[in-house]
Tab-separated table of C-alpha atoms and ligand atoms in Angstrom:
chain	number	residue	atom	x	y	z
A	319	UNK	CA	-197.126	63.354	24.232
A	320	UNK	CA	-197.690	62.990	27.792
A	321	UNK	CA	-195.832	60.375	29.733
A	322	UNK	CA	-198.975	58.615	30.485
A	323	UNK	CA	-200.110	58.155	26.649
A	324	UNK	CA	-196.040	57.117	26.590
A	325	UNK	CA	-195.678	53.281	24.846
A	326	UNK	CA	-194.930	50.725	27.217
A	327	UNK	CA	-191.169	50.306	28.291
A	328	UNK	CA	-191.046	47.328	25.909
A	329	UNK	CA	-191.346	49.480	23.474
A	330	UNK	CA	-193.919	48.623	20.356
A	331	UNK	CA	-190.989	48.617	17.451
A	332	UNK	CA	-193.003	47.795	13.914
A	333	UNK	CA	-191.805	45.534	11.699
A	334	UNK	CA	-188.903	43.042	12.743
A	335	UNK	CA	-186.771	42.982	15.133
A	336	UNK	CA	-182.787	41.697	16.462
A	337	UNK	CA	-182.346	42.108	19.733
A	338	UNK	CA	-178.811	40.422	20.533
A	339	UNK	CA	-179.600	37.204	18.519
A	340	UNK	CA	-177.087	34.076	18.977
A	341	UNK	CA	-177.606	30.554	17.261
A	342	UNK	CA	-174.340	28.180	18.434
A	343	UNK	CA	-173.146	25.143	16.797
A	344	UNK	CA	-171.416	23.365	19.283
A	345	UNK	CA	-168.637	25.803	20.693
A	346	UNK	CA	-169.107	27.949	16.944
A	347	UNK	CA	-170.965	31.329	18.035
A	348	UNK	CA	-172.252	31.450	14.505
A	349	UNK	CA	-174.670	34.490	14.443
A	350	UNK	CA	-173.011	36.435	17.210
A	351	UNK	CA	-175.034	39.348	19.369
A	352	UNK	CA	-176.790	40.633	15.876
A	353	UNK	CA	-179.808	42.931	17.276
A	354	UNK	CA	-181.338	45.359	13.902
A	355	UNK	CA	-184.365	47.262	13.241
A	356	UNK	CA	-186.356	46.723	9.613
A	357	UNK	CA	-189.319	48.642	9.301
A	358	UNK	CA	-192.387	47.263	7.698
A	359	UNK	CA	-192.019	47.666	3.634
A	360	UNK	CA	-188.378	47.416	3.506
A	361	UNK	CA	-185.821	45.042	1.803
A	362	UNK	CA	-182.413	44.310	3.707
A	363	UNK	CA	-179.985	42.863	2.356
A	364	UNK	CA	-177.230	40.593	4.458
A	365	UNK	CA	-173.803	40.547	3.326
A	366	UNK	CA	-170.512	38.706	3.928
A	367	UNK	CA	-167.937	36.199	3.162
A	368	UNK	CA	-168.952	32.435	2.766
A	369	UNK	CA	-169.303	30.963	5.842
A	370	UNK	CA	-169.786	34.185	8.552
A	371	UNK	CA	-173.560	33.425	9.567
A	372	UNK	CA	-176.050	34.852	6.937
A	373	UNK	CA	-178.100	32.189	6.282
A	374	UNK	CA	-178.074	30.893	9.732
A	375	UNK	CA	-179.677	34.316	10.564
A	376	UNK	CA	-181.846	33.579	8.106
A	377	UNK	CA	-183.054	30.752	9.454
A	378	UNK	CA	-183.087	32.000	13.139
A	379	UNK	CA	-185.769	34.197	11.683
A	380	UNK	CA	-187.691	32.071	9.813
A	381	UNK	CA	-187.666	30.012	13.242
A	382	UNK	CA	-185.525	27.002	11.966
A	383	UNK	CA	-182.726	27.272	14.831
A	384	UNK	CA	-183.025	28.051	18.120
A	385	UNK	CA	-181.839	30.873	19.529
A	386	UNK	CA	-178.734	30.602	22.292
A	387	UNK	CA	-179.858	34.136	23.436
A	388	UNK	CA	-181.466	37.276	22.919
A	389	UNK	CA	-184.987	38.042	20.727
A	390	UNK	CA	-186.344	37.995	17.663
A	391	UNK	CA	-189.964	40.786	17.233
A	392	UNK	CA	-192.226	40.766	15.059
A	393	UNK	CA	-194.374	44.090	15.341
A	394	UNK	CA	-193.301	43.950	19.103
A	395	UNK	CA	-194.099	40.542	19.480
A	396	UNK	CA	-191.929	38.176	20.883
A	397	UNK	CA	-191.686	34.933	18.371
A	398	UNK	CA	-189.893	32.623	20.866
A	399	UNK	CA	-192.811	30.593	20.583
A	400	UNK	CA	-194.067	31.309	17.183
A	401	UNK	CA	-193.370	27.913	15.078
A	402	UNK	CA	-192.086	28.628	11.530
A	403	UNK	CA	-195.383	27.631	9.821
A	404	UNK	CA	-197.695	30.323	12.163
A	405	UNK	CA	-194.850	33.202	11.692
A	406	UNK	CA	-196.654	34.142	7.986
A	407	UNK	CA	-192.904	34.219	6.824
A	408	UNK	CA	-191.620	33.068	3.398
A	409	UNK	CA	-188.755	31.501	2.504
A	410	UNK	CA	-186.797	31.601	-1.072
A	411	UNK	CA	-183.764	29.699	-1.410
A	412	UNK	CA	-180.899	29.808	-4.238
A	413	UNK	CA	-182.324	26.682	-5.965
A	414	UNK	CA	-186.454	27.830	-5.977
A	415	UNK	CA	-187.232	24.092	-5.062
A	416	UNK	CA	-190.069	23.809	-7.376
A	417	UNK	CA	-192.522	20.758	-7.700
A	418	UNK	CA	-191.216	19.522	-10.735
A	419	UNK	CA	-194.454	17.750	-11.671
A	420	UNK	CA	-197.140	20.405	-11.130
A	421	UNK	CA	-197.360	23.381	-13.857
A	422	UNK	CA	-196.271	26.732	-13.600
A	423	UNK	CA	-199.925	27.887	-12.493
A	424	UNK	CA	-199.935	24.716	-9.853
A	425	UNK	CA	-196.984	25.893	-8.520
A	426	UNK	CA	-197.905	30.051	-7.803
A	427	UNK	CA	-201.376	28.724	-6.130
A	428	UNK	CA	-199.875	26.354	-3.640
A	429	UNK	CA	-199.784	29.067	-1.551
A	430	UNK	CA	-202.654	30.767	-2.208
A	431	UNK	CA	-204.905	27.634	-1.508
A	432	UNK	CA	-202.616	27.295	1.653
A	433	UNK	CA	-204.366	30.613	2.650
A	434	UNK	CA	-207.606	29.515	1.533
A	435	UNK	CA	-207.903	30.994	-1.945
A	436	UNK	CA	-209.873	29.094	-4.042
A	437	UNK	CA	-211.999	28.995	-7.718
A	438	UNK	CA	-212.067	31.861	-10.053
A	439	UNK	CA	-210.050	33.798	-7.550
A	440	UNK	CA	-207.228	31.719	-6.986
A	441	UNK	CA	-206.791	31.489	-11.497
A	442	UNK	CA	-207.078	35.078	-11.261
A	443	UNK	CA	-204.460	35.766	-8.907
A	444	UNK	CA	-202.211	33.006	-10.182
A	445	UNK	CA	-202.248	35.227	-13.358
A	446	UNK	CA	-201.531	38.824	-11.664
A	447	UNK	CA	-198.412	37.334	-10.235
A	448	UNK	CA	-197.117	35.635	-13.244
A	449	UNK	CA	-197.900	38.590	-14.668
A	450	UNK	CA	-196.204	40.369	-11.583
A	451	UNK	CA	-192.411	38.313	-12.282
A	452	UNK	CA	-192.566	38.420	-16.053
A	453	UNK	CA	-194.335	35.118	-17.187
A	454	UNK	CA	-197.800	35.841	-18.286
A	455	UNK	CA	-199.542	33.348	-19.721
A	456	UNK	CA	-196.429	30.404	-19.203
A	457	UNK	CA	-199.061	28.987	-16.309
A	458	UNK	CA	-199.159	25.450	-18.510
A	459	UNK	CA	-195.897	24.992	-18.864
A	460	UNK	CA	-193.812	22.669	-16.672
A	461	UNK	CA	-190.666	23.897	-14.705
A	462	UNK	CA	-187.714	21.638	-16.272
A	463	UNK	CA	-189.226	23.525	-19.658
A	464	UNK	CA	-187.859	26.840	-17.929
A	465	UNK	CA	-184.722	28.829	-17.452
A	466	UNK	CA	-183.005	28.604	-14.182
A	467	UNK	CA	-183.924	32.144	-13.908
A	468	UNK	CA	-188.301	31.869	-15.080
A	469	UNK	CA	-188.162	28.892	-12.373
A	470	UNK	CA	-186.735	31.472	-9.974
A	471	UNK	CA	-189.533	33.698	-10.741
A	472	UNK	CA	-192.051	30.891	-10.375
A	473	UNK	CA	-189.930	30.634	-6.878
A	474	UNK	CA	-190.930	33.817	-5.835
A	475	UNK	CA	-194.320	34.099	-7.310
A	476	UNK	CA	-195.082	30.857	-5.759
A	477	UNK	CA	-193.730	32.761	-2.579
A	478	UNK	CA	-195.550	35.964	-2.860
A	479	UNK	CA	-198.769	33.726	-3.110
A	480	UNK	CA	-198.080	33.064	0.393
A	481	UNK	CA	-198.645	36.977	1.030
A	482	UNK	CA	-196.121	36.507	3.504
A	483	UNK	CA	-195.644	39.113	6.061
A	484	UNK	CA	-192.014	39.287	5.631
A	485	UNK	CA	-189.926	37.248	3.080
A	486	UNK	CA	-186.646	35.531	3.870
A	487	UNK	CA	-184.403	34.763	0.569
A	488	UNK	CA	-181.440	33.061	0.697
A	489	UNK	CA	-178.759	33.963	-2.147
A	490	UNK	CA	-182.576	33.759	-4.508
A	491	UNK	CA	-180.187	34.917	-7.822
A	492	UNK	CA	-176.419	32.972	-7.013
A	493	UNK	CA	-177.494	30.316	-8.991
A	494	UNK	CA	-178.319	32.162	-12.436
A	495	UNK	CA	-175.309	33.718	-14.752
A	496	UNK	CA	-174.146	36.941	-13.685
A	497	UNK	CA	-176.362	38.530	-16.885
A	498	UNK	CA	-179.320	37.115	-15.841
A	499	UNK	CA	-179.021	37.912	-12.469
A	500	UNK	CA	-178.709	41.613	-12.621
A	501	UNK	CA	-181.460	41.812	-14.425
A	502	UNK	CA	-183.295	39.567	-12.102
A	503	UNK	CA	-181.854	41.753	-9.113
A	504	UNK	CA	-183.946	44.815	-10.996
A	505	UNK	CA	-187.265	42.864	-11.871
A	506	UNK	CA	-186.712	41.642	-7.683
A	507	UNK	CA	-186.562	44.835	-6.361
A	508	UNK	CA	-189.668	46.018	-8.628
A	509	UNK	CA	-191.333	43.075	-7.751
A	510	UNK	CA	-191.257	43.659	-3.731
A	511	UNK	CA	-191.755	47.527	-3.643
A	512	UNK	CA	-194.948	47.133	-6.213
A	513	UNK	CA	-196.099	44.383	-3.430
A	514	UNK	CA	-194.739	46.642	-0.607
A	515	UNK	CA	-192.965	43.156	0.791
A	516	UNK	CA	-190.913	43.396	3.373
A	517	UNK	CA	-188.085	40.836	2.974
A	518	UNK	CA	-184.527	40.249	3.971
A	519	UNK	CA	-182.413	39.022	1.519
A	520	UNK	CA	-178.885	36.763	1.981
A	521	UNK	CA	-176.392	37.680	-0.940
A	522	UNK	CA	-172.583	37.770	-1.261
A	523	UNK	CA	-173.040	40.350	-3.990
A	524	UNK	CA	-172.190	43.817	-3.041
A	525	UNK	CA	-173.525	44.827	-6.610
A	526	UNK	CA	-176.589	43.042	-6.321
A	527	UNK	CA	-177.454	43.746	-2.096
A	528	UNK	CA	-177.526	47.781	-3.941
A	529	UNK	CA	-179.713	47.075	-6.458
A	530	UNK	CA	-182.639	45.309	-4.448
A	531	UNK	CA	-182.082	46.696	-1.285
A	532	UNK	CA	-183.029	49.539	0.978
A	533	UNK	CA	-180.755	49.087	3.970
A	534	UNK	CA	-177.847	46.928	4.213
A	535	UNK	CA	-176.380	44.703	6.747
A	536	UNK	CA	-172.566	43.465	6.966
A	537	UNK	CA	-171.658	40.339	8.618
A	538	UNK	CA	-168.124	38.807	9.734
A	539	UNK	CA	-167.470	35.683	11.970
A	540	UNK	CA	-171.191	35.815	13.339
A	541	UNK	CA	-171.563	39.883	13.906
A	542	UNK	CA	-172.904	42.621	12.465
A	543	UNK	CA	-170.152	44.497	11.361
A	544	UNK	CA	-171.980	48.004	9.723
A	545	UNK	CA	-175.802	48.628	8.871
A	546	UNK	CA	-177.226	51.356	7.356
A	547	UNK	CA	-178.214	52.581	3.197
A	548	UNK	CA	-176.094	50.914	0.577
A	549	UNK	CA	-174.792	54.204	-0.330
A	550	UNK	CA	-172.926	54.318	3.294
A	551	UNK	CA	-172.329	50.887	4.065
A	552	UNK	CA	-171.081	50.041	0.503
A	553	UNK	CA	-169.776	53.045	-0.581
A	554	UNK	CA	-170.665	55.049	-4.270
A	555	UNK	CA	-170.741	53.362	-7.453
B	1351	LIG	P1	-173.119	31.761	5.264
B	1351	LIG	O1	-174.919	31.401	4.684
B	1351	LIG	O2	-173.047	33.013	5.656
B	1351	LIG	O3	-172.108	31.042	4.069
B	1351	LIG	P2	-173.773	29.806	7.541
B	1351	LIG	O4	-174.735	30.618	8.532
B	1351	LIG	O5	-174.194	28.447	6.497
B	1351	LIG	O6	-173.038	30.608	6.761
B	1351	LIG	O7	-173.061	29.098	8.514
B	1351	LIG	C1	-172.337	30.022	9.130
B	1351	LIG	C2	-171.212	29.100	10.365
B	1351	LIG	O8	-172.426	27.793	10.726
B	1351	LIG	C3	-170.651	28.225	9.411
B	1351	LIG	O9	-169.117	28.184	10.082
B	1351	LIG	C4	-171.342	26.728	9.184
B	1351	LIG	O10	-169.896	25.831	8.846
B	1351	LIG	C5	-171.220	26.333	10.776
B	1351	LIG	N1	-173.158	25.867	10.132
B	1351	LIG	C6	-173.913	26.172	9.890
B	1351	LIG	N2	-175.121	25.325	9.761
B	1351	LIG	C7	-174.355	24.256	10.981
B	1351	LIG	C8	-174.608	23.244	11.039
B	1351	LIG	N3	-176.183	22.738	11.145
B	1351	LIG	N4	-174.036	22.873	12.546
B	1351	LIG	C9	-172.834	23.233	13.079
B	1351	LIG	N5	-172.656	23.795	11.685
B	1351	LIG	C10	-172.994	24.507	11.384
B	1352	LIG	MG1	-175.483	30.624	2.973
């Protein structure tokens, strides 16, 4: 490539970019200068002890916490002036926060309807998503009749239905018991890879990070202390 063809010096970066991101709560530097890159299609796990700033970092990416410094970019474009609902990101939490009065199918349809999907295409897409998360045929059930793990699968299907450019997961499995968590972690990996979903998952469970993630970030006191392949950051199993 000649210099005339070189990209602009701002450097177009595909996927998610964090440059010296800072979030403060008064005197507390909850996120203290985090920089990283996440290419499209990759799954990043953010690991660290309780209170180290994982959720705050995720919320900053979602546009739910104002930055005290630094930059968050998507495909090289600064998101500073892009509100949460225009970022095209979806979030999923520890408690999937399903609509209890709606059937499983209507919960999953919710994100699709926001995207303008209607009619036969809508029901076909709901069925596809329910099959993807292993809940084929459960569309007419109400969330209260499902197990915790099944409810998280519905929440995942609903989040994927919004066809997010980036899926943000805050301890999505931590409310579940150990056995179920291990199985669901494997399923989560499969679903994210099969759908080529770019994702950032917060967890405090190293095994979960190993199973789900392509790349792992360790945080401590608001700072990134390690970043790389799971086996490099976490060591061999
Ligand atoms: P983690 O998700 O890693 O457990 P958090 O990002 O939730 O950690 O919190 C990081 C630090 O910021 C903690 O000390 C927490 O008490 C503090 N914190 C989080 N949210 C707020 C808030 N809205 N106001 C004040 N302090 C907060
Ligand atoms: Mg948290």
